[in-house]
PDB file of C-alpha atoms in Angstrom:
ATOM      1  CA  UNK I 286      14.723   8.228   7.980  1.00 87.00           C
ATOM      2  CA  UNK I 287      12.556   9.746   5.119  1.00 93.00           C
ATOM      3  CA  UNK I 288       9.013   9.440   5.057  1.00 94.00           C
ATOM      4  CA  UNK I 289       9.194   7.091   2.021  1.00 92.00           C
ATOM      5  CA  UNK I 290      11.533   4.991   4.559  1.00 96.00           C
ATOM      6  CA  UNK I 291       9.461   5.262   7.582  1.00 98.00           C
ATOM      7  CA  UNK I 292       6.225   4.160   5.593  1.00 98.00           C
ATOM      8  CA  UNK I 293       8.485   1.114   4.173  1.00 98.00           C
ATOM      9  CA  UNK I 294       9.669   0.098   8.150  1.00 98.00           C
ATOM     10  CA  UNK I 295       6.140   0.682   9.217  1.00 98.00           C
ATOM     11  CA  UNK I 296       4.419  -2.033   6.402  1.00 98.00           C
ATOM     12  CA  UNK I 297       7.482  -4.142   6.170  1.00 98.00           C
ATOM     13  CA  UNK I 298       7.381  -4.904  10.510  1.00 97.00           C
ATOM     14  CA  UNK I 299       5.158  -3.305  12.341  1.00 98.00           C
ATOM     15  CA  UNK I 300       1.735  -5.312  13.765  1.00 98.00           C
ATOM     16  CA  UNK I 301      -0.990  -4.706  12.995  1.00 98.00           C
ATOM     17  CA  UNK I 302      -3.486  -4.585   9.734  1.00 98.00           C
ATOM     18  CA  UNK I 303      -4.772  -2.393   6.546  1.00 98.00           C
ATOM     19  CA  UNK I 304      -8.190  -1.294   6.613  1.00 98.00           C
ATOM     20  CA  UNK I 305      -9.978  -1.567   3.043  1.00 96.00           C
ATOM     21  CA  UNK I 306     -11.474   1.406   2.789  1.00 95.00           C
ATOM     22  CA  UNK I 307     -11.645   1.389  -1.197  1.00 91.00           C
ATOM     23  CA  UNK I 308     -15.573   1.019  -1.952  1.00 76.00           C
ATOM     24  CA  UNK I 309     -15.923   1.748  -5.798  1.00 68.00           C
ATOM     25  CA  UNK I 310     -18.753   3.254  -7.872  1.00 58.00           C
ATOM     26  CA  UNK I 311     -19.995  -0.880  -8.426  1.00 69.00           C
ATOM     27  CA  UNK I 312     -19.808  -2.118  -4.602  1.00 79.00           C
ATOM     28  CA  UNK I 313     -20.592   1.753  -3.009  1.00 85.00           C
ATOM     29  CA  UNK I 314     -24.836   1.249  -3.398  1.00 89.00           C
ATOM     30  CA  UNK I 315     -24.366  -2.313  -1.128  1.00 87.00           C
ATOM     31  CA  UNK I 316     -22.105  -0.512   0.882  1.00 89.00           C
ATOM     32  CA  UNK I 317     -24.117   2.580   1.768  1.00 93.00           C
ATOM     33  CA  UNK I 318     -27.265   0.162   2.622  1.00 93.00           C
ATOM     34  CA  UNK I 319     -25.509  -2.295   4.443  1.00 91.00           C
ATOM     35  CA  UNK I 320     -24.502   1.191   6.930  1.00 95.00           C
ATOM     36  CA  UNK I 321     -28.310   2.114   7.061  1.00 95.00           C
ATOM     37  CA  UNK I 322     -28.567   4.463   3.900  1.00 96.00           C
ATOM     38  CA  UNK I 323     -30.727   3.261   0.862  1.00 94.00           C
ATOM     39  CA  UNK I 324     -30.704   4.509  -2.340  1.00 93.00           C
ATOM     40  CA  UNK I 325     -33.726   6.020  -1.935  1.00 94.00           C
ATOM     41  CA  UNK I 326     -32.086   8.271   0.205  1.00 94.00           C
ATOM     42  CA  UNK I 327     -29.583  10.024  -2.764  1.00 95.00           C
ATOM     43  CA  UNK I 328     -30.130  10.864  -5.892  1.00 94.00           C
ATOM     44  CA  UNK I 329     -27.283  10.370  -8.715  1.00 91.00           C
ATOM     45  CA  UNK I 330     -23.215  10.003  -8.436  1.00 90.00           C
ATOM     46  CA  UNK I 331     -22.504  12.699  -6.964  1.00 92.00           C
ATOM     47  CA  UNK I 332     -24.678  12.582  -3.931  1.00 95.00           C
ATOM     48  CA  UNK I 333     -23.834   9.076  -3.161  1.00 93.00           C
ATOM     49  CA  UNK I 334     -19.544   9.306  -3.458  1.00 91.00           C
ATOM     50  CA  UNK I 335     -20.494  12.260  -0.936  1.00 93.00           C
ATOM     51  CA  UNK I 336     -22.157  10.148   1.491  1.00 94.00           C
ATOM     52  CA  UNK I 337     -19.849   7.863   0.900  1.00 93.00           C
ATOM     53  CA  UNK I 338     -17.214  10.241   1.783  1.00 94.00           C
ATOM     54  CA  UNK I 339     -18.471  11.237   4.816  1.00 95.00           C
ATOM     55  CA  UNK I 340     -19.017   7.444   6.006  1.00 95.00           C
ATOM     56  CA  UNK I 341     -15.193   6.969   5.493  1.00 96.00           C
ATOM     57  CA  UNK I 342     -14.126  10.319   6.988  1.00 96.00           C
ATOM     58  CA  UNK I 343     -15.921   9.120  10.023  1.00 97.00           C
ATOM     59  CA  UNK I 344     -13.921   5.707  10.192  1.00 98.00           C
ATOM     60  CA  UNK I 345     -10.579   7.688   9.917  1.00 97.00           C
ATOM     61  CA  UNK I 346     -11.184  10.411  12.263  1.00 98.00           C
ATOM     62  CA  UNK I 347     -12.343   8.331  15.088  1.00 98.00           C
ATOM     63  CA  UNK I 348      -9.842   7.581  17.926  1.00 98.00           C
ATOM     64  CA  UNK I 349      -9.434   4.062  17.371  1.00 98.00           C
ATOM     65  CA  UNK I 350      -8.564   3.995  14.118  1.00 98.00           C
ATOM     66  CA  UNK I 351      -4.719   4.937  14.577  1.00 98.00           C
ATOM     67  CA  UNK I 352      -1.370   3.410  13.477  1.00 98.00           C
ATOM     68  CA  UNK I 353      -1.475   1.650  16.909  1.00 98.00           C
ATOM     69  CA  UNK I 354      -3.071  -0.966  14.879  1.00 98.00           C
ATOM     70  CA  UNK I 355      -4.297  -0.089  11.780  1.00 98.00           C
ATOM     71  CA  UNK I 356      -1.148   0.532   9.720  1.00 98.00           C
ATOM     72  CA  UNK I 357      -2.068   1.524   6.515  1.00 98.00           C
ATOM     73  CA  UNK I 358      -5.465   2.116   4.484  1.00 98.00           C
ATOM     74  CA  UNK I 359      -6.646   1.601   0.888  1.00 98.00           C
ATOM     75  CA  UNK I 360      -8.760   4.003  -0.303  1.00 97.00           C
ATOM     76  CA  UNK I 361     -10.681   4.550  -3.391  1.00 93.00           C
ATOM     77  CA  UNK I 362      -9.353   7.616  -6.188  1.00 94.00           C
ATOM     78  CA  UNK I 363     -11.941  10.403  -5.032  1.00 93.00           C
ATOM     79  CA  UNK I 364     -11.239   9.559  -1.560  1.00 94.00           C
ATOM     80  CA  UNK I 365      -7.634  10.079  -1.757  1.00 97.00           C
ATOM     81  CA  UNK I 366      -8.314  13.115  -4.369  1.00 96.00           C
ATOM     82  CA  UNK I 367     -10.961  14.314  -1.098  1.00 96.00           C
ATOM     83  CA  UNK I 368     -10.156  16.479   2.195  1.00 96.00           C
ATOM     84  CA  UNK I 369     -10.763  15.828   5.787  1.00 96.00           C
ATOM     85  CA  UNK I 370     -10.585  18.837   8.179  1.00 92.00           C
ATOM     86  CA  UNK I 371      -9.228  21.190   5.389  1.00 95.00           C
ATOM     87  CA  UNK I 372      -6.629  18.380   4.885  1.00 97.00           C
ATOM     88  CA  UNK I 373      -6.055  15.895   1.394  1.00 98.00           C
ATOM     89  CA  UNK I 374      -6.600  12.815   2.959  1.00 98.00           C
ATOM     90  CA  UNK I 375      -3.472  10.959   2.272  1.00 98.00           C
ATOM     91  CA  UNK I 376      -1.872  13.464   4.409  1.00 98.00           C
ATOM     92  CA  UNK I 377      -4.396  13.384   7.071  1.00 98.00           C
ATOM     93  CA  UNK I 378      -3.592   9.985   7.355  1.00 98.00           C
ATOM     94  CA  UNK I 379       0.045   9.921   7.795  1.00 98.00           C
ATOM     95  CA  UNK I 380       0.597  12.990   9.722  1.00 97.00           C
ATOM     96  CA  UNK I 381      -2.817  12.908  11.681  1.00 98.00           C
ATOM     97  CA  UNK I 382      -3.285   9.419  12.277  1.00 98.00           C
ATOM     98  CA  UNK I 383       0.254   7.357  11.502  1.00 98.00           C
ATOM     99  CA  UNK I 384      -1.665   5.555   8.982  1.00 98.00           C
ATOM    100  CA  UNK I 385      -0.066   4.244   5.712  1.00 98.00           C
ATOM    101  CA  UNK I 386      -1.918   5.672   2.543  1.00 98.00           C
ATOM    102  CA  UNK I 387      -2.625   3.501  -0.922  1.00 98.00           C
ATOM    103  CA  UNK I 388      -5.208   3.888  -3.456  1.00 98.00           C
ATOM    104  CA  UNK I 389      -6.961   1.244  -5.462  1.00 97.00           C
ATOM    105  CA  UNK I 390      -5.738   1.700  -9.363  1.00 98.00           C
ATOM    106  CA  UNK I 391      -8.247  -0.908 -11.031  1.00 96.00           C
ATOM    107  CA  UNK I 392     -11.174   0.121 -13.220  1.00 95.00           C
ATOM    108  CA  UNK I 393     -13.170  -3.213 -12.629  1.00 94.00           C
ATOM    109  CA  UNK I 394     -13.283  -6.424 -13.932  1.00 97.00           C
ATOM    110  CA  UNK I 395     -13.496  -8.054 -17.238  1.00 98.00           C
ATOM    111  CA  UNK I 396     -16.308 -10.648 -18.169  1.00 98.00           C
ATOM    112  CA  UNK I 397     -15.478 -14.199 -16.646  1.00 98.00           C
ATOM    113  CA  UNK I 398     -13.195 -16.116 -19.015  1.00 98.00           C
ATOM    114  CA  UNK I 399     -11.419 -19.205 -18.621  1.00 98.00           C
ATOM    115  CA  UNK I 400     -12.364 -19.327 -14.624  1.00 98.00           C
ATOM    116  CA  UNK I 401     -11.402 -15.801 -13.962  1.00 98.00           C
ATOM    117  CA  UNK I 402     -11.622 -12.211 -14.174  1.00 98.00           C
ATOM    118  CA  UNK I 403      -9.685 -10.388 -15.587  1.00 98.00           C
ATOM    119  CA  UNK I 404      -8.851  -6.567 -15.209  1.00 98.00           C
ATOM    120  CA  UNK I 405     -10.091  -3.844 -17.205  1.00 98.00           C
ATOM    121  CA  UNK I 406      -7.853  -1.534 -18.741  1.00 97.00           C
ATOM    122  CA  UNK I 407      -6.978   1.320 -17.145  1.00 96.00           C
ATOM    123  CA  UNK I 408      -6.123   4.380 -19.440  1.00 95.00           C
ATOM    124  CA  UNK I 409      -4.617   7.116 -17.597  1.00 95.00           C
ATOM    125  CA  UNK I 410      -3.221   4.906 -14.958  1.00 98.00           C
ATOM    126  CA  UNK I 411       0.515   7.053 -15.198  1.00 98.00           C
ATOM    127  CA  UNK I 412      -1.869  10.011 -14.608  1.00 98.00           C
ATOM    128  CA  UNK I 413      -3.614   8.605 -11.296  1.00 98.00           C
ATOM    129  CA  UNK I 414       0.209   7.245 -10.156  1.00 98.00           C
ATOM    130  CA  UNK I 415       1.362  10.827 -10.719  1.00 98.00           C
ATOM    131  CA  UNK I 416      -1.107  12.334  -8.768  1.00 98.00           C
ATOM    132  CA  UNK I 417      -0.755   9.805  -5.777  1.00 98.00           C
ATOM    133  CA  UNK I 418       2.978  10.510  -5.783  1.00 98.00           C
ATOM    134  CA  UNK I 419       1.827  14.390  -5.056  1.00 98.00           C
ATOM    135  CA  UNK I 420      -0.329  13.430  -2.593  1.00 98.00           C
ATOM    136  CA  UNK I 421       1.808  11.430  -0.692  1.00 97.00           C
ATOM    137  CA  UNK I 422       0.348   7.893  -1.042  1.00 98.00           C
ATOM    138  CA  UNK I 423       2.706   5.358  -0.287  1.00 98.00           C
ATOM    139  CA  UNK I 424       1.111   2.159  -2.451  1.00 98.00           C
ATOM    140  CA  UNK I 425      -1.825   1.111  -4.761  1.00 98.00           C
ATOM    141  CA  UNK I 426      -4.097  -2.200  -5.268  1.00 98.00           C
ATOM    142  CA  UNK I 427      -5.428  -3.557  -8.076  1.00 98.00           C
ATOM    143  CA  UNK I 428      -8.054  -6.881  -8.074  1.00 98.00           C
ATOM    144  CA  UNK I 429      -8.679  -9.657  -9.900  1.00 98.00           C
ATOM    145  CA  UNK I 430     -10.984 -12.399  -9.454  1.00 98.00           C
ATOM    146  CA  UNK I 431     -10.582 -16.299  -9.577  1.00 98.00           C
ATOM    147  CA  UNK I 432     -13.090 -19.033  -9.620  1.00 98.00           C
ATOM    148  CA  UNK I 433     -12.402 -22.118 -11.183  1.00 98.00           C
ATOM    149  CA  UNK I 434      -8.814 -24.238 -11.062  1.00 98.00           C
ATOM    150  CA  UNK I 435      -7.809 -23.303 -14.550  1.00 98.00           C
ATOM    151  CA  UNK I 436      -3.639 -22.880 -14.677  1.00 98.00           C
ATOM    152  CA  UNK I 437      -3.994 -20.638 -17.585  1.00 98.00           C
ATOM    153  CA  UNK I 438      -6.566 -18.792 -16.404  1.00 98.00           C
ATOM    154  CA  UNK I 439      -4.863 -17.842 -13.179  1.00 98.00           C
ATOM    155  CA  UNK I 440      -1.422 -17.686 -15.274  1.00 98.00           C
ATOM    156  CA  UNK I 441      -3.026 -14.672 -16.964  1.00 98.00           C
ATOM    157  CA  UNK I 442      -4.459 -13.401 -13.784  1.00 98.00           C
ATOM    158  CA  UNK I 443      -0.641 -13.289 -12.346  1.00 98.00           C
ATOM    159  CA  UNK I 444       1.000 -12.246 -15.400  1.00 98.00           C
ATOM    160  CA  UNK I 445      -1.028  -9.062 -15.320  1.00 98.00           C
ATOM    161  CA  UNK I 446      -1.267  -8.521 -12.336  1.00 98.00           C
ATOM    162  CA  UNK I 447       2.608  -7.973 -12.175  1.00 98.00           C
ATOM    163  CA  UNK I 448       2.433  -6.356 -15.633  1.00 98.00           C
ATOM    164  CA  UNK I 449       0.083  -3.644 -13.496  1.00 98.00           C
ATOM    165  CA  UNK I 450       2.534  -3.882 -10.627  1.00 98.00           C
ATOM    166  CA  UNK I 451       5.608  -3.117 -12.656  1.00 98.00           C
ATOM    167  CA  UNK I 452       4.117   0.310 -14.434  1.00 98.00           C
ATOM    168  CA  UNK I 453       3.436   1.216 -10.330  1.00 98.00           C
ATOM    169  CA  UNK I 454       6.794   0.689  -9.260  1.00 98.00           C
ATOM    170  CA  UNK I 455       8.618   3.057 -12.000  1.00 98.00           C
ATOM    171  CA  UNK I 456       6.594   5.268 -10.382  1.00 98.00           C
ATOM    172  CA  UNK I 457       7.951   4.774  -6.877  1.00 97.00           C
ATOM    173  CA  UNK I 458       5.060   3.560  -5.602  1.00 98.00           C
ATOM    174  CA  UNK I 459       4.991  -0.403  -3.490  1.00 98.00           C
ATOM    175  CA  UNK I 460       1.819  -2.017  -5.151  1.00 98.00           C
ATOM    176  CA  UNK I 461      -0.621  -4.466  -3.864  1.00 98.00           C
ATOM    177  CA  UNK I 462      -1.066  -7.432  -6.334  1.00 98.00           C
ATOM    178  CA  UNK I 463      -5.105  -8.689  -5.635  1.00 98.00           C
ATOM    179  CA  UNK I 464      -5.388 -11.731  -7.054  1.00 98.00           C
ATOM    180  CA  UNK I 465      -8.749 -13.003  -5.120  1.00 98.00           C
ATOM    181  CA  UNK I 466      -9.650 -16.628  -4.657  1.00 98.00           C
ATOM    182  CA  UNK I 467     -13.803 -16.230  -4.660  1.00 98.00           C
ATOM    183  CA  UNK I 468     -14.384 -18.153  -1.518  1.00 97.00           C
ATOM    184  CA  UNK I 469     -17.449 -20.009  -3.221  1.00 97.00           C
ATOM    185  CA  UNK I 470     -14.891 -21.252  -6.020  1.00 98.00           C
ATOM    186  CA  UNK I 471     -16.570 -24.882  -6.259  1.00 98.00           C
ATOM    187  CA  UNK I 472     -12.406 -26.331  -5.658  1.00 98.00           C
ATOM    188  CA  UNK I 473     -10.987 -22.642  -3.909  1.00 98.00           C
ATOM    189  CA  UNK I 474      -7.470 -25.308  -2.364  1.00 98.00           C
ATOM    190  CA  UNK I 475      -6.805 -26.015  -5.828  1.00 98.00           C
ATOM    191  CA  UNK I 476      -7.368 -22.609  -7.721  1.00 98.00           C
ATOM    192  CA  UNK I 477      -4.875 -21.310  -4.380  1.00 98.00           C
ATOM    193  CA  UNK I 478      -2.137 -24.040  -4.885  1.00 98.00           C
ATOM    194  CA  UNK I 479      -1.977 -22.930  -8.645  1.00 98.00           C
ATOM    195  CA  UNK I 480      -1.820 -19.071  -7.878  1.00 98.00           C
ATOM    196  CA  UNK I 481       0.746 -19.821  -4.876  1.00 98.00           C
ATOM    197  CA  UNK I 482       3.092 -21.246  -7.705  1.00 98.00           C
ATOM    198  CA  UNK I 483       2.285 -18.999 -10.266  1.00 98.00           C
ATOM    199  CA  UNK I 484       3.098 -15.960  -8.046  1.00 98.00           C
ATOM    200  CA  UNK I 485       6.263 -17.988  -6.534  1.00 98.00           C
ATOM    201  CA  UNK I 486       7.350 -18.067 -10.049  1.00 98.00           C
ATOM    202  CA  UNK I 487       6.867 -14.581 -11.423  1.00 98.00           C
ATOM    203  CA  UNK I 488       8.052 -13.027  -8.129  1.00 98.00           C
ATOM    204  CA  UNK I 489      11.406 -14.818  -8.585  1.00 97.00           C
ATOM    205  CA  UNK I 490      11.652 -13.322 -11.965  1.00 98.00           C
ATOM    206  CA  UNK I 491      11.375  -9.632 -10.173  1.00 98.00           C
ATOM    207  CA  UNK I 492      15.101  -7.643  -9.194  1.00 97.00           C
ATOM    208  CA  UNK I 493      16.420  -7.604  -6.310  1.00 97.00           C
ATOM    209  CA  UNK I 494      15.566  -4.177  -5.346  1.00 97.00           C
ATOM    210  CA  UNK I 495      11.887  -4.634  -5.841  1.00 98.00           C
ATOM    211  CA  UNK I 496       9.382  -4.167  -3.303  1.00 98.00           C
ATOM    212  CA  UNK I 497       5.780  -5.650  -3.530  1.00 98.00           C
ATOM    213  CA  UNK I 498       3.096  -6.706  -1.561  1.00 98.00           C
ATOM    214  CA  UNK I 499       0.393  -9.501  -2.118  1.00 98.00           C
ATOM    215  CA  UNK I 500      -3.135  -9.552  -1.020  1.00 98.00           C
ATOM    216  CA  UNK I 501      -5.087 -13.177  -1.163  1.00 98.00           C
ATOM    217  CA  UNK I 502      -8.006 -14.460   0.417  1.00 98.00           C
ATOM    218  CA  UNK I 503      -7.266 -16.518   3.736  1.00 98.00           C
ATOM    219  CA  UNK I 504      -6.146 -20.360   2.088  1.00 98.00           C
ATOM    220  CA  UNK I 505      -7.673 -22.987   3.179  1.00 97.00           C
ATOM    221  CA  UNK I 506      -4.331 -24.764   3.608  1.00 98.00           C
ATOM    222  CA  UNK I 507      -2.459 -22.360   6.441  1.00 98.00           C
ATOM    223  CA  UNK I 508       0.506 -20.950   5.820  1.00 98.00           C
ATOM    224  CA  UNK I 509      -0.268 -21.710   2.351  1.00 98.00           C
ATOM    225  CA  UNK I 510       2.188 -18.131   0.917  1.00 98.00           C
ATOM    226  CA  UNK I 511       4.726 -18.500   3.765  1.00 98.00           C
ATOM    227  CA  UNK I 512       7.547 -19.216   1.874  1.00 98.00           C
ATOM    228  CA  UNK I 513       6.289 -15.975  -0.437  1.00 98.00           C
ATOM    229  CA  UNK I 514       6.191 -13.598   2.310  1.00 98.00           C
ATOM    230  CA  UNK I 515       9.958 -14.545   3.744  1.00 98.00           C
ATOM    231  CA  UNK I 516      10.953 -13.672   0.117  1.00 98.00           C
ATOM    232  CA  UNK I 517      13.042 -10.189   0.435  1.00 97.00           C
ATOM    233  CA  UNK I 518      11.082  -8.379  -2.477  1.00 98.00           C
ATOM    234  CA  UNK I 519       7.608  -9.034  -0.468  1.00 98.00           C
ATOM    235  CA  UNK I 520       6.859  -6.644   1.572  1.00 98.00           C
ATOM    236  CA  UNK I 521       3.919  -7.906   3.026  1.00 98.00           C
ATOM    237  CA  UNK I 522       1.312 -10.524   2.404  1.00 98.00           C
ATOM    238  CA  UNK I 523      -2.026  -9.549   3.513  1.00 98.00           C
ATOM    239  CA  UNK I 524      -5.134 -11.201   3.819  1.00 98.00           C
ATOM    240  CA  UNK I 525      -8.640 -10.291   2.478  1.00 97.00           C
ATOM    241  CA  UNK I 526     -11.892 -11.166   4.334  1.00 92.00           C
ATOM    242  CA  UNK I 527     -13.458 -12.222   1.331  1.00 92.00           C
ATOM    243  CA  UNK I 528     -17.508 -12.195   2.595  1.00 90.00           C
ATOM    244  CA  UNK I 529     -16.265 -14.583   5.821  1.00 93.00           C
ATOM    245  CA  UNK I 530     -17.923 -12.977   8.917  1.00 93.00           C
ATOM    246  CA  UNK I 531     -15.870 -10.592  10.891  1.00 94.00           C
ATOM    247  CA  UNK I 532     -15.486 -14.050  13.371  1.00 95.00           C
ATOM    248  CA  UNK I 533     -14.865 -16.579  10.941  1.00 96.00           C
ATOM    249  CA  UNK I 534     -12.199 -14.663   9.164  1.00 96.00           C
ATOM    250  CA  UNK I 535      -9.817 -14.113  12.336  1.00 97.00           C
ATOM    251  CA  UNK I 536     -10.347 -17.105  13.020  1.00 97.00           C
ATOM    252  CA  UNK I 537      -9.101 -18.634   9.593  1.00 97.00           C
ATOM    253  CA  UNK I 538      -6.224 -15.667   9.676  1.00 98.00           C
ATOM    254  CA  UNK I 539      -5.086 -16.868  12.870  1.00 98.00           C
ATOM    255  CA  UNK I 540      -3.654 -19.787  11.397  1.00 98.00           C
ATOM    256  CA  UNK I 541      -1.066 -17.988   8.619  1.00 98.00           C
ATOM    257  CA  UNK I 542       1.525 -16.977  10.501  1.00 97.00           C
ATOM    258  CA  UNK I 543       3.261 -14.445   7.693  1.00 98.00           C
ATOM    259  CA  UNK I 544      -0.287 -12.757   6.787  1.00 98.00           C
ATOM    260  CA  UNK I 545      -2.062  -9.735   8.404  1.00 98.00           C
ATOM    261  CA  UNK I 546      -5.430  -8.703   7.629  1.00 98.00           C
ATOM    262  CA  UNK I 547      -6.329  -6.502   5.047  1.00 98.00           C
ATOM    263  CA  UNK I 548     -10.455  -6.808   5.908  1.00 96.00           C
ATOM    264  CA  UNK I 549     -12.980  -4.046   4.516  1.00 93.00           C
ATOM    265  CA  UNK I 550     -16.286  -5.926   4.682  1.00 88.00           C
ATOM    266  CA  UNK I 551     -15.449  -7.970   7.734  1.00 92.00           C
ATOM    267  CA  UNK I 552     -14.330  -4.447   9.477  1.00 94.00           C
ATOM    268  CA  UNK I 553     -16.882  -1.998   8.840  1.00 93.00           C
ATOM    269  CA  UNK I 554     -19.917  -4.405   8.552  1.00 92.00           C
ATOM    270  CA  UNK I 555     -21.545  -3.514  12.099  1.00 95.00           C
ATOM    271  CA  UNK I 556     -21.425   0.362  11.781  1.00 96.00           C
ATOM    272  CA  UNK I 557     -24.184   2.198  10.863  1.00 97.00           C
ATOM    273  CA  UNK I 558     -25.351   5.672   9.619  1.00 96.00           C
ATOM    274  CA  UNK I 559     -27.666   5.813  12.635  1.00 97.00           C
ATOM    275  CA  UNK I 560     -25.307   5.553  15.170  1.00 98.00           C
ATOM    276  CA  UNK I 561     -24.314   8.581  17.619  1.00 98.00           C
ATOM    277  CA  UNK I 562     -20.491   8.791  18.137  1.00 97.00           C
ATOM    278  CA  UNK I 563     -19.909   7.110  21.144  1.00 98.00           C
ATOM    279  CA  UNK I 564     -21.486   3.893  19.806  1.00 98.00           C
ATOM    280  CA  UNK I 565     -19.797   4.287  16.209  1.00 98.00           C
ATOM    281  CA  UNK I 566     -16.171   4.242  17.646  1.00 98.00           C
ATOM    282  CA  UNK I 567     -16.961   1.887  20.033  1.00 98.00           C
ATOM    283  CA  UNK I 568     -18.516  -0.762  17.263  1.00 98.00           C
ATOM    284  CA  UNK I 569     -15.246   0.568  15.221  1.00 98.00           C
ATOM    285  CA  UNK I 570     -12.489   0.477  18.096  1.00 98.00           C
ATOM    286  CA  UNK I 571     -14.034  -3.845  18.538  1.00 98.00           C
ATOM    287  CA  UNK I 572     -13.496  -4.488  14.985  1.00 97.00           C
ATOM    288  CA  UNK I 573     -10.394  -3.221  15.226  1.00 98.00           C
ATOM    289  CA  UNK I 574      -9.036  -4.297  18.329  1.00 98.00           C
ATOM    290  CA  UNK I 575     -10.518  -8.127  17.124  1.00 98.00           C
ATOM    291  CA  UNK I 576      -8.087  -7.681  13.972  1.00 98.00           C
ATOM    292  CA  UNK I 577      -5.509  -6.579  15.088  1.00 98.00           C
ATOM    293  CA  UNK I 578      -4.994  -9.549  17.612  1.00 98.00           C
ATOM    294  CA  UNK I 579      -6.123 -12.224  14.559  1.00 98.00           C
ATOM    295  CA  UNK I 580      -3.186 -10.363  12.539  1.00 98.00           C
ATOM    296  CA  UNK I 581      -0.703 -10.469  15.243  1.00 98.00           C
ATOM    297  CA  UNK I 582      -1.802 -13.322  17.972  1.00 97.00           C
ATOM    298  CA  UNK I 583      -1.245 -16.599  15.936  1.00 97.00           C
ATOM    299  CA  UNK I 584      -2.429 -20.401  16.986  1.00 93.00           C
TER     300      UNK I 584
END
């Protein structure tokens, strides 16, 4: 098989989960202090996307974080443009560590309108697709937000979101269509009923040959996107953590028997800066070992 083949088998069957390892210039501040580094610490861009470098090389080179379990990994542009061990890390990944590559393609969100957010443009997006071709990457993500039960709000959510999805795949690439339920949406089983159906109905619209893959916070009606993941263009449906505790979210995932995890927050929460090794890829390897069996243990 190819690699492009082998990457396909790996996300279409294997168990197992993707880490979100895709921290953006908005979220990367919270991130850096919730691992034990304030801003006081850096000064400017550059010196923060460095730490923040170095905090994800860590979580890729440490020995539990394999294709074992986790098979693939989103990460942000500048880590997948970035080296580790003299290496681009896409390729690190894949030859080093068996892990599927993707890179998050959005540039933000829009201001709230009609219950949901939007996507910002992204100008140069053929540019960054390009590029991830070169560097091996295998897939990209792209998020949207949704808070309120509005059917044309989530309508244009969808509708973009597999506008975005379609420029990907002429690329070759398998995109990840984000379409995230807020889990404090004041009615989140009705704002999930009417993206289940509007993704049921634009995925049905898609070729044969197409090949996607669908990331949504954990419903609170399981099994909710079953019937979307046995579709043969879906490649995978994959569940975000969403701000649910690293306990409360296997729990919830446990109960969707088509969906694997897809946790960033709910993974890397309990590491810290301060740690020496041993104790960082132990914390790591019991994240990891805790979502793996949520993603492929079911109730």
């Amino acid at each position: 098989m190819s690699t492009a083949e082998t990457m396909m088998s790996q996300m279409a069957e294997k168990g197992g989960f993707i880490a979100a390892l895709d921290q953006s210039g908005g979220s990367t501040p919270g991130a850096l202090k919730q691992y034990g580094i304030p801003e006081s610490d850096y000064s400017g861009e550059n010196e923060m996307f460095a730490l923040m470098h170095e905090m994800r090389v860590r979580i890729i080179t440490a020995p539990a974080f394999t294709g074992d379990k986790v098979i693939g990994a989103i990460l942000f542009e500048r880590t997948m443009d970035g080296d580790v061990n003299g290496e681009p890390v896409p390729a690190y990944l894949w030859r080093e560590r068996g892990v599927v590559p993707f890179v998050k393609i959005d540039k933000g969100l829009e201001a709230e309108a009609d219950g949901v957010q939007l996507m910002k443009p992204m100008p140069g997006l053929d540019d960054l697709l390009e590029r991830a071709v070169k560097l091996g990457v295998y897939g990209t993500k792209e998020r949207s937000t949704i808070r309120l039960p509005s059917e044309s709000g989530i309508r244009a959510v969808v509708q973009q979101q597999f506008a975005v999805a379609e420029q990907v795949r002429k690329h070759g690439l398998v995109p990840i269509l984000e379409p995230e339920v807020l889990i404090k949406s004041p009615d989140k089983k009705a704002c999930e009923q009417l993206l289940h159906d509007c993704v049921l109905e634009e995925l049905q619209k898609l070729p044969e040959d197409a090949r996607i893959m669908l990331k949504v916070t954990i419903p609170e009606v399981a099994d909710l996107y079953d019937d979307i993941a046995r579709d043969p263009r879906m490649v995978r449906v994959v569940a975000l953590s969403g701000g649910y505790p690293l306990d409360q979210a296997c729990e919830k995932l446990r109960h969707n028997h088509w969906m694997i995890a897809s946790f960033s927050r709910a993974l890397i929460g309990d590491l810290r800066h301060q740690m020496d090794d041993a104790q960082f890829d132990t914390t790591l390897a019991e994240a990891i070992d805790e979502i793996y069996e949520a993603s492929v243990n079911k109730v």
